[in-house]
JSON list of C-alpha atoms in Angstrom, two decimals:
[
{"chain": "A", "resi": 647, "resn": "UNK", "atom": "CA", "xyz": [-8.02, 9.19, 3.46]},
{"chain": "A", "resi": 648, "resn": "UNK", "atom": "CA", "xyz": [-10.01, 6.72, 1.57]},
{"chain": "A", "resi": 649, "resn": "UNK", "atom": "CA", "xyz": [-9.84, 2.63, 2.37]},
{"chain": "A", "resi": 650, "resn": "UNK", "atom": "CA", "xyz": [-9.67, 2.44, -1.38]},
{"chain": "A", "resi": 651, "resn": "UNK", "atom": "CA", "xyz": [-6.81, 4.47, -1.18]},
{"chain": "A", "resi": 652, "resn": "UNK", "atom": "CA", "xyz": [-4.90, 3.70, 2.39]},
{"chain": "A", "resi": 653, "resn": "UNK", "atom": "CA", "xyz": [-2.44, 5.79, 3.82]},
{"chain": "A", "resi": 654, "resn": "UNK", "atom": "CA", "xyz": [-0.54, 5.08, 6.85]},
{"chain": "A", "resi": 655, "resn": "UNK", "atom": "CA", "xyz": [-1.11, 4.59, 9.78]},
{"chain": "A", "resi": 656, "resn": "UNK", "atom": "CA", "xyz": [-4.74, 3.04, 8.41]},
{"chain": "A", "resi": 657, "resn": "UNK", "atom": "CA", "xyz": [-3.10, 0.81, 5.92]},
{"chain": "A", "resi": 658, "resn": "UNK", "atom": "CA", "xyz": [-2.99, -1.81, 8.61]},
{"chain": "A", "resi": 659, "resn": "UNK", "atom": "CA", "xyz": [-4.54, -2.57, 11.53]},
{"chain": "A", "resi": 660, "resn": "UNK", "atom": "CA", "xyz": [-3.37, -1.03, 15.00]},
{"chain": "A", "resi": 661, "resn": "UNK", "atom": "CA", "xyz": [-1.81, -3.38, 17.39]},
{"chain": "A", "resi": 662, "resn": "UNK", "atom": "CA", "xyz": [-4.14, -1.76, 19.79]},
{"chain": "A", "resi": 663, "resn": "UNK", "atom": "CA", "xyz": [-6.60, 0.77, 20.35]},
{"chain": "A", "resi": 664, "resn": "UNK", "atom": "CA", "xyz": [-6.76, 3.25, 23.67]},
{"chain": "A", "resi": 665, "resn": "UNK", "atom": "CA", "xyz": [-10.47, 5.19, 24.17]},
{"chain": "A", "resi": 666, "resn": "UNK", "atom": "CA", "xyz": [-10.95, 7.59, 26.56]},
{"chain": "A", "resi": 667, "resn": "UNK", "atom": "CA", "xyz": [-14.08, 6.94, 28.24]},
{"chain": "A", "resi": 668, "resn": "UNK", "atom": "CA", "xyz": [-16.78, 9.61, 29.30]},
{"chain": "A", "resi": 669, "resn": "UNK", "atom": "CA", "xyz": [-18.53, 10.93, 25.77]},
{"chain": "A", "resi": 670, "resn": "UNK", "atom": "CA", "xyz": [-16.38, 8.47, 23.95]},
{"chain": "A", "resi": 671, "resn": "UNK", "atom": "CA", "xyz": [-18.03, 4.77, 24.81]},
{"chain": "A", "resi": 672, "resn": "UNK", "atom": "CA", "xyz": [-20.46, 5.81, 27.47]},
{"chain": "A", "resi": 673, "resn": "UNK", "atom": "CA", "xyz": [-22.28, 8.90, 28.84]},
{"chain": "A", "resi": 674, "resn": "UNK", "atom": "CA", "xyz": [-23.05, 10.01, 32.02]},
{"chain": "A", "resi": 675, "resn": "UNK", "atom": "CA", "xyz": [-22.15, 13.42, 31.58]},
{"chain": "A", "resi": 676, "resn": "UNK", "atom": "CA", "xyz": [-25.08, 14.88, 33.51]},
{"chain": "A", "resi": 677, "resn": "UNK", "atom": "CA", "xyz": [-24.10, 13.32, 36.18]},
{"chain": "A", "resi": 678, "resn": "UNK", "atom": "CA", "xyz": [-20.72, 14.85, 36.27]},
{"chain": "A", "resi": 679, "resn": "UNK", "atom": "CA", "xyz": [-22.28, 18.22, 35.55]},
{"chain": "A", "resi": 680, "resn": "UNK", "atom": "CA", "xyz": [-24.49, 17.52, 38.44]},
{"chain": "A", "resi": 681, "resn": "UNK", "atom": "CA", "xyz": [-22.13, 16.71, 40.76]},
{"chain": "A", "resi": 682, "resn": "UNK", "atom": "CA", "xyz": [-20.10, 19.64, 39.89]},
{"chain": "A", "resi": 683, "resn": "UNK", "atom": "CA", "xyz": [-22.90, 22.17, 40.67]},
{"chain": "A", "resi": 684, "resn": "UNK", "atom": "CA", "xyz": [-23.40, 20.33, 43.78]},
{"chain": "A", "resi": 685, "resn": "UNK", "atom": "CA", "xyz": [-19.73, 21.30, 44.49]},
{"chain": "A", "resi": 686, "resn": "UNK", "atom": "CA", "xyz": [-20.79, 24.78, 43.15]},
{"chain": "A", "resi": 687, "resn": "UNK", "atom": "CA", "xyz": [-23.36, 25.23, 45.14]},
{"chain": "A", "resi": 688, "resn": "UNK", "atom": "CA", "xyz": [-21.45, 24.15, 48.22]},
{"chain": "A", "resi": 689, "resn": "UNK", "atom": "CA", "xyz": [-19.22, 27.13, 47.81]},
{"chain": "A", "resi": 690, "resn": "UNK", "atom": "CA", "xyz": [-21.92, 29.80, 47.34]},
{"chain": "A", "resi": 691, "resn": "UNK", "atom": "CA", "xyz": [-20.79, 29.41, 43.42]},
{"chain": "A", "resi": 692, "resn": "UNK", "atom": "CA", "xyz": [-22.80, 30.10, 40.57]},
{"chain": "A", "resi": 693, "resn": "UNK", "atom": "CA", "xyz": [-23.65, 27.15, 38.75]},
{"chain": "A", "resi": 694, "resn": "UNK", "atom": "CA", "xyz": [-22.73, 25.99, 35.20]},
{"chain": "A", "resi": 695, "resn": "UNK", "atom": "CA", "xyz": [-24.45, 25.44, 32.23]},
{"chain": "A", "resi": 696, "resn": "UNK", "atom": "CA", "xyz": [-24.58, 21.80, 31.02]},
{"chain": "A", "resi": 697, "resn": "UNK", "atom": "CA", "xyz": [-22.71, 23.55, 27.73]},
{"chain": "A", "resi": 698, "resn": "UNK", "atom": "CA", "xyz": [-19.82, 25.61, 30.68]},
{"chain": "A", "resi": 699, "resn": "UNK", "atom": "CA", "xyz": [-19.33, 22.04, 31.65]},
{"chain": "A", "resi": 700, "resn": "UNK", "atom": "CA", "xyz": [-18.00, 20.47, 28.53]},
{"chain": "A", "resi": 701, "resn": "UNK", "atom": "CA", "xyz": [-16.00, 22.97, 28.15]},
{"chain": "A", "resi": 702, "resn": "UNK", "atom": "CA", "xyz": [-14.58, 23.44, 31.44]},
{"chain": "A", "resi": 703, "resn": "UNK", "atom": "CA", "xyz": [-14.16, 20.00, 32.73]},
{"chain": "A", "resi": 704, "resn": "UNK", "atom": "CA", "xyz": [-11.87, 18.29, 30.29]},
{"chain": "A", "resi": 705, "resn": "UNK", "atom": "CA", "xyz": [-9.00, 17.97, 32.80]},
{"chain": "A", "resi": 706, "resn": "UNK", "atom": "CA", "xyz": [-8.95, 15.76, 36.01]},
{"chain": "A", "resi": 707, "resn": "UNK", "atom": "CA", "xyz": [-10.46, 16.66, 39.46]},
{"chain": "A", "resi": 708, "resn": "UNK", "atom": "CA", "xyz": [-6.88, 16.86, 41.09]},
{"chain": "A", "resi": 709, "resn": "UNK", "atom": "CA", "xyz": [-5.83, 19.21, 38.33]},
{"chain": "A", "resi": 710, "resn": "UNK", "atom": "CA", "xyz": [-9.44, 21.49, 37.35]},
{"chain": "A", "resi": 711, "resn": "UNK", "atom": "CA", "xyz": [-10.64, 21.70, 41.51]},
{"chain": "A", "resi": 712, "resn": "UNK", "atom": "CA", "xyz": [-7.44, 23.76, 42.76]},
{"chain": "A", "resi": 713, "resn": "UNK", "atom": "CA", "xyz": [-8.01, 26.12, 39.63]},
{"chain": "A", "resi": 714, "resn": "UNK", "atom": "CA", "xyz": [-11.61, 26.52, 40.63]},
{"chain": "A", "resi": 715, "resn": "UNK", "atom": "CA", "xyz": [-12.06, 26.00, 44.53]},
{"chain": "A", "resi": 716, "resn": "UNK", "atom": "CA", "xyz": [-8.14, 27.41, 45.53]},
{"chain": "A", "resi": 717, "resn": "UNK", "atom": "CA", "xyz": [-6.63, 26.20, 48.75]},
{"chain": "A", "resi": 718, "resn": "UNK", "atom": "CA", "xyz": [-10.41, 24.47, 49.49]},
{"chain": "A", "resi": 719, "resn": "UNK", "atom": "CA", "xyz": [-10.62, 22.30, 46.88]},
{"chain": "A", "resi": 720, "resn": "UNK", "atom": "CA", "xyz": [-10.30, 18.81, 49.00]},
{"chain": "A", "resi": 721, "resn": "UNK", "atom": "CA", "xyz": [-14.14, 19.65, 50.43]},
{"chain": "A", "resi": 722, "resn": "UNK", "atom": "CA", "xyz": [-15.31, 20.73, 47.07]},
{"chain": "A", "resi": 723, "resn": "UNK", "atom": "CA", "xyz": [-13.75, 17.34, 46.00]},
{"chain": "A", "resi": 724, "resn": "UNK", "atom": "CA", "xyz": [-15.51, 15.49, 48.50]},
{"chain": "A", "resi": 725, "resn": "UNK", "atom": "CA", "xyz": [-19.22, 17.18, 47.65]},
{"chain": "A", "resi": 726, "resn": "UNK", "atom": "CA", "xyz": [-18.51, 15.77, 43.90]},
{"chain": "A", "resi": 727, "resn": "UNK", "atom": "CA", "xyz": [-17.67, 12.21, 45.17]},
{"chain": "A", "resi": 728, "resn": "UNK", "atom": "CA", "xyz": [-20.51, 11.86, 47.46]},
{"chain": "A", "resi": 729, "resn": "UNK", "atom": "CA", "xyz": [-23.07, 13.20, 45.04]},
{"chain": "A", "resi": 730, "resn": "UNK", "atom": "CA", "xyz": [-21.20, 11.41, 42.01]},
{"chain": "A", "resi": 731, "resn": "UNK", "atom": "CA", "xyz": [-20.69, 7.46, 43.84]},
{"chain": "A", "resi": 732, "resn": "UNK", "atom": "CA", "xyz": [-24.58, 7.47, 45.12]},
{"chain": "A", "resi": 733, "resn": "UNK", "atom": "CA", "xyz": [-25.40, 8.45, 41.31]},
{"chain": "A", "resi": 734, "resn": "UNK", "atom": "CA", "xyz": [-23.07, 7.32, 38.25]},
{"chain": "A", "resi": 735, "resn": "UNK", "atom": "CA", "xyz": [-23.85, 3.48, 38.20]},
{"chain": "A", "resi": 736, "resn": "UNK", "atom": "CA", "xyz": [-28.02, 4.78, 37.80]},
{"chain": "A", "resi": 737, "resn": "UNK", "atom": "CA", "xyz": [-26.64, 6.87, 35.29]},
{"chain": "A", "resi": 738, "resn": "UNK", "atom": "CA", "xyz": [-24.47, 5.37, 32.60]},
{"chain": "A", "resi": 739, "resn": "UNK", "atom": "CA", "xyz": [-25.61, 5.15, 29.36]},
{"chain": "A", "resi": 740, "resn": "UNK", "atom": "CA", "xyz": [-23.88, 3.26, 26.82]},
{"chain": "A", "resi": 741, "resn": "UNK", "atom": "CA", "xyz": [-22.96, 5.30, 23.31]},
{"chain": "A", "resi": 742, "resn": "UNK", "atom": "CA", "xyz": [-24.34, 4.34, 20.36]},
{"chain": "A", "resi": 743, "resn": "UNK", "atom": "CA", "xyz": [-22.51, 1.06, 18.53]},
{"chain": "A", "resi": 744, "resn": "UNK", "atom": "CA", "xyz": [-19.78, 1.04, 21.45]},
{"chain": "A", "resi": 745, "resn": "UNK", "atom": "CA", "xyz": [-20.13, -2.49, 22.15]},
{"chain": "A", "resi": 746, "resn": "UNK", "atom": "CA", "xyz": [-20.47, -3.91, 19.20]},
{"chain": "A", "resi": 747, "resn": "UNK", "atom": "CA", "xyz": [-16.70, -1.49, 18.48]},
{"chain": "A", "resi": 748, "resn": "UNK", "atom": "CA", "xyz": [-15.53, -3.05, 21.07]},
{"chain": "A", "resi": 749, "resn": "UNK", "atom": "CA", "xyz": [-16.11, -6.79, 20.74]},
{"chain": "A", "resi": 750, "resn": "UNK", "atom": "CA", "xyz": [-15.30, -6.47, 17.07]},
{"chain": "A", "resi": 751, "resn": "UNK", "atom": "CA", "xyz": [-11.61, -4.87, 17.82]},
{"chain": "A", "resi": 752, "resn": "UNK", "atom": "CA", "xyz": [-11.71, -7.74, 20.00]},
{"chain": "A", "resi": 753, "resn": "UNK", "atom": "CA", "xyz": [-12.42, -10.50, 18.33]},
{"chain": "A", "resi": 754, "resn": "UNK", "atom": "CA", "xyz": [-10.04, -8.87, 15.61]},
{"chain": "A", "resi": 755, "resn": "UNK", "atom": "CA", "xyz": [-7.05, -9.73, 18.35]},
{"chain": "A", "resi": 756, "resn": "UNK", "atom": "CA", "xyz": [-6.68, -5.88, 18.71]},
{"chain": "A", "resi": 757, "resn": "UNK", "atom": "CA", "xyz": [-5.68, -4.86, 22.44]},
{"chain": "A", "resi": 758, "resn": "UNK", "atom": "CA", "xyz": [-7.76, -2.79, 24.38]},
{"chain": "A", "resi": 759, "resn": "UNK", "atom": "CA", "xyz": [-7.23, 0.17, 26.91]},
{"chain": "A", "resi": 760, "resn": "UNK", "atom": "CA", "xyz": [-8.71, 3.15, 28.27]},
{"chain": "A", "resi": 761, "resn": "UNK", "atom": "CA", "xyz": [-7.31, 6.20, 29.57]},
{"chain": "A", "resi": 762, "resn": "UNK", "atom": "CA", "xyz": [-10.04, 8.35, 31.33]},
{"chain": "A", "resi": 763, "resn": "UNK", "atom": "CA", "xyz": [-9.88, 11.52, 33.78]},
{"chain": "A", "resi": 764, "resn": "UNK", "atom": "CA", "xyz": [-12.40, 9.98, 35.49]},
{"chain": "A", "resi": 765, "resn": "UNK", "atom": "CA", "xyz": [-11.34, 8.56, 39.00]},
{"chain": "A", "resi": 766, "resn": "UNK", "atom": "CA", "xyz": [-10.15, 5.23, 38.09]},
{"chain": "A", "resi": 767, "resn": "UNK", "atom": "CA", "xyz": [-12.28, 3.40, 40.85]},
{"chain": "A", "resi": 768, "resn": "UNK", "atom": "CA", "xyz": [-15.02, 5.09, 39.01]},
{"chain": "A", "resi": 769, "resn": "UNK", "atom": "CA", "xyz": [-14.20, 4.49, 36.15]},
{"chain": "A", "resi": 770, "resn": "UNK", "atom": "CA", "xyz": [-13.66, 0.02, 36.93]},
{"chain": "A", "resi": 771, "resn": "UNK", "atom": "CA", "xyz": [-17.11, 0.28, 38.45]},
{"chain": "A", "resi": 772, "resn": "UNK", "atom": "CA", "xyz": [-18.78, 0.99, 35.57]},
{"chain": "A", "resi": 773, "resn": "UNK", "atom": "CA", "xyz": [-16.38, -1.05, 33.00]},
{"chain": "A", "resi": 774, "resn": "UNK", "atom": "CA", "xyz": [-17.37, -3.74, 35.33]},
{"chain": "A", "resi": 775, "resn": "UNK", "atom": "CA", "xyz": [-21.30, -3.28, 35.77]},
{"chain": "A", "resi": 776, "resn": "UNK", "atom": "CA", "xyz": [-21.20, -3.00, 31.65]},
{"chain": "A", "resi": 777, "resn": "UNK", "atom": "CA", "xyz": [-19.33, -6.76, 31.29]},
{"chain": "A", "resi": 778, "resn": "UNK", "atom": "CA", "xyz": [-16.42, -4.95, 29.98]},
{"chain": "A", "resi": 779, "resn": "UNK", "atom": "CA", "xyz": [-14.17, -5.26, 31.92]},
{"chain": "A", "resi": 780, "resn": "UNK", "atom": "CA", "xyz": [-12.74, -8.64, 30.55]},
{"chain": "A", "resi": 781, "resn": "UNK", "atom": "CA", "xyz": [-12.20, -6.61, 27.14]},
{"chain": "A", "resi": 782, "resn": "UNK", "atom": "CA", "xyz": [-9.18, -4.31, 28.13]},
{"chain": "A", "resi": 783, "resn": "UNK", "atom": "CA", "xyz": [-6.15, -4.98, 28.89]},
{"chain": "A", "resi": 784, "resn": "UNK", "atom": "CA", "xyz": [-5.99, -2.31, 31.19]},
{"chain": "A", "resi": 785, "resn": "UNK", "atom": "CA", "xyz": [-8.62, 0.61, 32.54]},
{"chain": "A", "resi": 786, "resn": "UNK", "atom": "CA", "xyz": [-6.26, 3.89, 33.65]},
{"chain": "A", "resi": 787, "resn": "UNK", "atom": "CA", "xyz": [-8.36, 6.28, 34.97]},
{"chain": "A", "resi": 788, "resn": "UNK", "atom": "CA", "xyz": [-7.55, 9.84, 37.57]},
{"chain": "A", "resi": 789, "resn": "UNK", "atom": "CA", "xyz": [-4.94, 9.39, 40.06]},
{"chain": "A", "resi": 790, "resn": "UNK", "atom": "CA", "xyz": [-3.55, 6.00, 38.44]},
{"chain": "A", "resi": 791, "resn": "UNK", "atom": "CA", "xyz": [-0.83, 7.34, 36.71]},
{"chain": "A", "resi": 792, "resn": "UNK", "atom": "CA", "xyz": [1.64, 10.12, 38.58]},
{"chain": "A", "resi": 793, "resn": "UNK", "atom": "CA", "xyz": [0.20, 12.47, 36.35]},
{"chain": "A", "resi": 794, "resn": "UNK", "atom": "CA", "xyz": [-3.16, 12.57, 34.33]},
{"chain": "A", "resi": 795, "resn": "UNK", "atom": "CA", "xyz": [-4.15, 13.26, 30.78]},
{"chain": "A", "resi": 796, "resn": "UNK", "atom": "CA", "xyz": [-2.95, 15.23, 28.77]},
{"chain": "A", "resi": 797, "resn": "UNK", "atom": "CA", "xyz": [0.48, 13.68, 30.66]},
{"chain": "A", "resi": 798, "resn": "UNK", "atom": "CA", "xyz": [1.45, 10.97, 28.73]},
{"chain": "A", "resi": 799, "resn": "UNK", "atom": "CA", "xyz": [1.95, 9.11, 32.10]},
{"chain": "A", "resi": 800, "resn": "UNK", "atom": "CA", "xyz": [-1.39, 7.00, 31.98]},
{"chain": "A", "resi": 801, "resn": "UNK", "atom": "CA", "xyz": [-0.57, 6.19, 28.01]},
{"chain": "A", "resi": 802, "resn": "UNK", "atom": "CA", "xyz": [2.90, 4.59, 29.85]},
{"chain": "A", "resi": 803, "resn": "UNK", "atom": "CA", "xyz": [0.54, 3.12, 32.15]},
{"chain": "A", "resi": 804, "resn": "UNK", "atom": "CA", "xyz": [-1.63, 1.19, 30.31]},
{"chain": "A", "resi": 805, "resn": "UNK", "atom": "CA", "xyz": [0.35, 0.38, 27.73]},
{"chain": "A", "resi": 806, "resn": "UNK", "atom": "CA", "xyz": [2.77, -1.72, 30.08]},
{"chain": "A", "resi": 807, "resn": "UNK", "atom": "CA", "xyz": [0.70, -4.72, 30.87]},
{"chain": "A", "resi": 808, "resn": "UNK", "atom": "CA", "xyz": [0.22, -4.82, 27.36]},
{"chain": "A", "resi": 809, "resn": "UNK", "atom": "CA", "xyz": [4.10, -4.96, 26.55]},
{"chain": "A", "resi": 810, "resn": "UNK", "atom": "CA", "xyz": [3.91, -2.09, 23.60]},
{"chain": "A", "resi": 811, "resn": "UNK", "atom": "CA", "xyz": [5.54, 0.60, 23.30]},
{"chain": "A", "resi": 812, "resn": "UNK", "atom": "CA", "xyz": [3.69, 4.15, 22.05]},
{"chain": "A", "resi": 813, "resn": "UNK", "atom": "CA", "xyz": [4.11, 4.25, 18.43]},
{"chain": "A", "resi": 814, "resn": "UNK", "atom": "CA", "xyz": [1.52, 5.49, 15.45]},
{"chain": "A", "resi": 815, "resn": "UNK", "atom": "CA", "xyz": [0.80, 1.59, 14.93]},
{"chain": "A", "resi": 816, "resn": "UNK", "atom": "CA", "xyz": [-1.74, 2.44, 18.51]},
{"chain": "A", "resi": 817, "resn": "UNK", "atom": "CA", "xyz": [-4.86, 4.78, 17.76]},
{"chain": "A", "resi": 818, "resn": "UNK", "atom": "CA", "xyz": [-5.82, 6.99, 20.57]},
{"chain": "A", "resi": 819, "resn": "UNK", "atom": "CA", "xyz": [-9.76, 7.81, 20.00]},
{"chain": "A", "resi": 820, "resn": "UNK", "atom": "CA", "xyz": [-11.32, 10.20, 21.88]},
{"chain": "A", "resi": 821, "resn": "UNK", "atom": "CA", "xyz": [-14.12, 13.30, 21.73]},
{"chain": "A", "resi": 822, "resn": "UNK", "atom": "CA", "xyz": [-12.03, 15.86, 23.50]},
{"chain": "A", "resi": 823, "resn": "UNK", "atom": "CA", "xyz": [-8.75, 18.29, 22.52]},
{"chain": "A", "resi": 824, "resn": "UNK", "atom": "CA", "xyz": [-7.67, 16.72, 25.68]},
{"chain": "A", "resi": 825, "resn": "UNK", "atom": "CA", "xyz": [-7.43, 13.10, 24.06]},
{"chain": "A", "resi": 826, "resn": "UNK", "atom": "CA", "xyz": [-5.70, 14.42, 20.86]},
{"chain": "A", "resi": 827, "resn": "UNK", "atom": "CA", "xyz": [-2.96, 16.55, 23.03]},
{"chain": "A", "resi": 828, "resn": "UNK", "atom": "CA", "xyz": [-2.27, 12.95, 25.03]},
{"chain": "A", "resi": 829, "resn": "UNK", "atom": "CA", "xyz": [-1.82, 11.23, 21.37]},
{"chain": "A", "resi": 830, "resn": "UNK", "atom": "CA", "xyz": [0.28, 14.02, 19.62]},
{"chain": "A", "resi": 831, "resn": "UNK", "atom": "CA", "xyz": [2.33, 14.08, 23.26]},
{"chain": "A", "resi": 832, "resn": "UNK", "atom": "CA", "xyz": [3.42, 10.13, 22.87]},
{"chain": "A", "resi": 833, "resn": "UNK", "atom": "CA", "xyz": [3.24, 9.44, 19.61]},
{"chain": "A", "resi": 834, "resn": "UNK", "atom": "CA", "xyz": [0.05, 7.69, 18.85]},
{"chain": "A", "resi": 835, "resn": "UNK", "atom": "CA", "xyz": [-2.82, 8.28, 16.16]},
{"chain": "A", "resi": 836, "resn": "UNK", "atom": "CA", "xyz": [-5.20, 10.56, 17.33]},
{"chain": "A", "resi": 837, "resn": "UNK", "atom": "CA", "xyz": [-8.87, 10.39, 16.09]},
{"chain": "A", "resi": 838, "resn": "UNK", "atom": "CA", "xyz": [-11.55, 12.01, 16.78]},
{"chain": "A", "resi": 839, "resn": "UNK", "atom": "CA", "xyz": [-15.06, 10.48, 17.78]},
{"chain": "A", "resi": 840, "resn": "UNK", "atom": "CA", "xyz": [-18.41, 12.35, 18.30]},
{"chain": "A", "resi": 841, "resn": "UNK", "atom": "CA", "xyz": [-20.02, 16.02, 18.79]},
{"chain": "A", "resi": 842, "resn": "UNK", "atom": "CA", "xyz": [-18.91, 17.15, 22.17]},
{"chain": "A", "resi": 843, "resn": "UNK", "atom": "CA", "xyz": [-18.53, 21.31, 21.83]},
{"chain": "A", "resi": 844, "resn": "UNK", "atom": "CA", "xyz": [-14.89, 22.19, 21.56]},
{"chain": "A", "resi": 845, "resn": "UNK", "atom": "CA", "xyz": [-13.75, 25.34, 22.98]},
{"chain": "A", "resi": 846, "resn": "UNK", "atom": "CA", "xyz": [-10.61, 27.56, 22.47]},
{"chain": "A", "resi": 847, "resn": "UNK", "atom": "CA", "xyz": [-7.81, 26.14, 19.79]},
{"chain": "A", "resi": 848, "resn": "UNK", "atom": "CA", "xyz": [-6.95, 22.79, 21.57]},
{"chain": "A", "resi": 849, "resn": "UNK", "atom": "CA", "xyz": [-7.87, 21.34, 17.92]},
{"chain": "A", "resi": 850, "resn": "UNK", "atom": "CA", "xyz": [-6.03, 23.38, 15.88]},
{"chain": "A", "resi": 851, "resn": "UNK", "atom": "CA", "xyz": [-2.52, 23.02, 18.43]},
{"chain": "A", "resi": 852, "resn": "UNK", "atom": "CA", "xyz": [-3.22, 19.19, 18.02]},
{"chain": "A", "resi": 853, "resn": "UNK", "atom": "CA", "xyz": [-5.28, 17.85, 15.21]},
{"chain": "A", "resi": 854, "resn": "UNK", "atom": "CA", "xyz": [-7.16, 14.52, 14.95]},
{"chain": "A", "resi": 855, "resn": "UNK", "atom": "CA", "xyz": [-5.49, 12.25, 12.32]},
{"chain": "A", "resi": 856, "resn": "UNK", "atom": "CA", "xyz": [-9.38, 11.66, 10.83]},
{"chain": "A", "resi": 857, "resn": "UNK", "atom": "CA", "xyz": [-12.77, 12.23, 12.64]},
{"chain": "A", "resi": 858, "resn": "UNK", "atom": "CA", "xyz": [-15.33, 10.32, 13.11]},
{"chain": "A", "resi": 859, "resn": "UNK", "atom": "CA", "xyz": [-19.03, 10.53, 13.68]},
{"chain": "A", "resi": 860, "resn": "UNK", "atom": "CA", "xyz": [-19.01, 7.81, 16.27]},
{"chain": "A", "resi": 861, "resn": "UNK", "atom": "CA", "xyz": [-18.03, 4.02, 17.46]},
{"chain": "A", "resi": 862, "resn": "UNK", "atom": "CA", "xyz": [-20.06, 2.73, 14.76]},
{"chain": "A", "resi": 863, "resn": "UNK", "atom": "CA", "xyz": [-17.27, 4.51, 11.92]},
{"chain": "A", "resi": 864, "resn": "UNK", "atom": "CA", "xyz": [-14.77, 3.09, 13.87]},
{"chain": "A", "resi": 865, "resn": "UNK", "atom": "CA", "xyz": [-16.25, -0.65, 13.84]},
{"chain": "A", "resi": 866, "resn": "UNK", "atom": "CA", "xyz": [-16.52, -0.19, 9.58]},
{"chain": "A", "resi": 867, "resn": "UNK", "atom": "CA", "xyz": [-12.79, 1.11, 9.35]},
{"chain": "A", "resi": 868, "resn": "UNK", "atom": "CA", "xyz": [-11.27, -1.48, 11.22]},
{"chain": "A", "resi": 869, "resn": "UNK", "atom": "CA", "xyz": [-13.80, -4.18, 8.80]},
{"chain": "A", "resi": 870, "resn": "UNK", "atom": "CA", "xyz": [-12.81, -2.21, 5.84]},
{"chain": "A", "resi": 871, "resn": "UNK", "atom": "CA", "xyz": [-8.95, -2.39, 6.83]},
{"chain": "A", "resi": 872, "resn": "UNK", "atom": "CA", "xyz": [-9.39, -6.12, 7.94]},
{"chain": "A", "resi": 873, "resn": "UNK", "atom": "CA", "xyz": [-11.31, -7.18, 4.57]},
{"chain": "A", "resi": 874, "resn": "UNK", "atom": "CA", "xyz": [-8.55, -5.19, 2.13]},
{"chain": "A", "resi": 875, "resn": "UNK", "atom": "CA", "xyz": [-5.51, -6.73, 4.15]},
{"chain": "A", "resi": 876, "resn": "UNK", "atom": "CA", "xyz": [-7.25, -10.39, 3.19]},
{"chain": "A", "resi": 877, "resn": "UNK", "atom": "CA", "xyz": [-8.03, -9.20, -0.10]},
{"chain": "A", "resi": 878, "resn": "UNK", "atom": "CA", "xyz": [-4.15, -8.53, -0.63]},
{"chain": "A", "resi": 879, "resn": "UNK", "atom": "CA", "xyz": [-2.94, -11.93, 1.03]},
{"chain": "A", "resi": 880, "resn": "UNK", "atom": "CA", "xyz": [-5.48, -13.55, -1.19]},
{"chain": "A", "resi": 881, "resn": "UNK", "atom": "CA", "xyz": [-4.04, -11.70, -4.66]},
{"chain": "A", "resi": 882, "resn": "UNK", "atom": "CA", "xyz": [-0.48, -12.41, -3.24]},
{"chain": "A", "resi": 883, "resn": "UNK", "atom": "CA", "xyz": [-1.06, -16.33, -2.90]}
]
């Protein structure tokens, strides 16, 4: 795809745009990786490579701690919240041309949402301490939803206060398999952001519509789209 040469669904602007958040628009993944081996170490458990981390924590607490603490899982949750809440807010780093992305969707009248495995109080915190909170429509983070991602639940979510319904006219961007399995599952346009490690064939069972190097690439498509869709009013009038 080519803006020269448009195909759908970037022919057009989207009516709105969902991120995920972690390794997407900000980073504090050490933290998480910390907090993890903190919960590691609790249990007598080796700990993990920062590289075994992104490739073992892509889905939420409530789903990844049963599979890796069994039946005690609730105390390893409760070492990774403790260590975590003193920590993230010290520890959030924002990516590279993600605010300028975001005001410029914004000021282009394109909605706003996130849908994060992060724990959604978590996740507001740091929206908030950023000043970007007033920018989404909705933040839908862990535990929100009945379900979390890849369960399209949370796209239902935050999509309601917004009054759309999923459709390939809403871009899903994301760094994870994860975020394009949520996308393919309800309809939307995945795309890929970024240079997180991908492990096992999540990628190949759901493909990204186009990838990107980063928020910046995202903030010249949606310029590019914007300044061709003028261009054609302009040669229609």
């Amino acid at each position: 795809m080519t803006i020269d040469n448009p195909v759908p669904p970037f022919d057009r602007l989207p009516r709105a745009v969902l991120f995920d958040w972690d390794n997407t628009l900000i980073s504090n993944w050490r933290c998480v990786h910390a907090s993890v081996n903190a919960a590691l170490r609790g249990f007598g458990k080796p700990e993990w490579t920062l590289e075994e981390s992104y490739g073992r924590i892509r889905k939420s607490l409530r789903d990844s701690f049963p599979e890796i603490f069994g039946e005690e899982w609730p105390r390893a949750r409760d070492i990774f919240y403790a260590h975590f809440e003193e920590n993230h807010l010290t520890h959030t780093d924002v990516l590279d041309g993600a605010e300028e992305m975001l005001r410029t969707l914004h000021g282009l009248g394109i909605r706003l949402g996130v849908v994060s495995n992060k724990t959604g109080r978590f996740l507001r915190a740091e929206a908030a301490m950023l000043g970007w909170a007033p920018l989404f429509d909705a933040l839908v983070g862990a535990t929100d939803a009945v379900a979390d991602k890849p369960d399209p639940a949370p796209v239902h979510l935050v999509l309601k206060p917004m009054g759309f319904e999923p459709g390939p006219d809403i871009w899903f961007v994301g760094d994870a398999d994860v975020d394009m399995e949520i996308a393919h599952r309800t309809g939307l346009t995945p795309i890929l952001i970024g240079d997180t490690p991908h492990l096992g064939d999540g990628l190949n069972r759901f493909p990204p519509a186009i990838s990107l190097v980063g928020c910046a690439a995202i903030s010249s498509l949606v310029r590019k789209i914007a300044a061709t869709i003028s261009t054609d009013i302009r040669t229609v009038g």
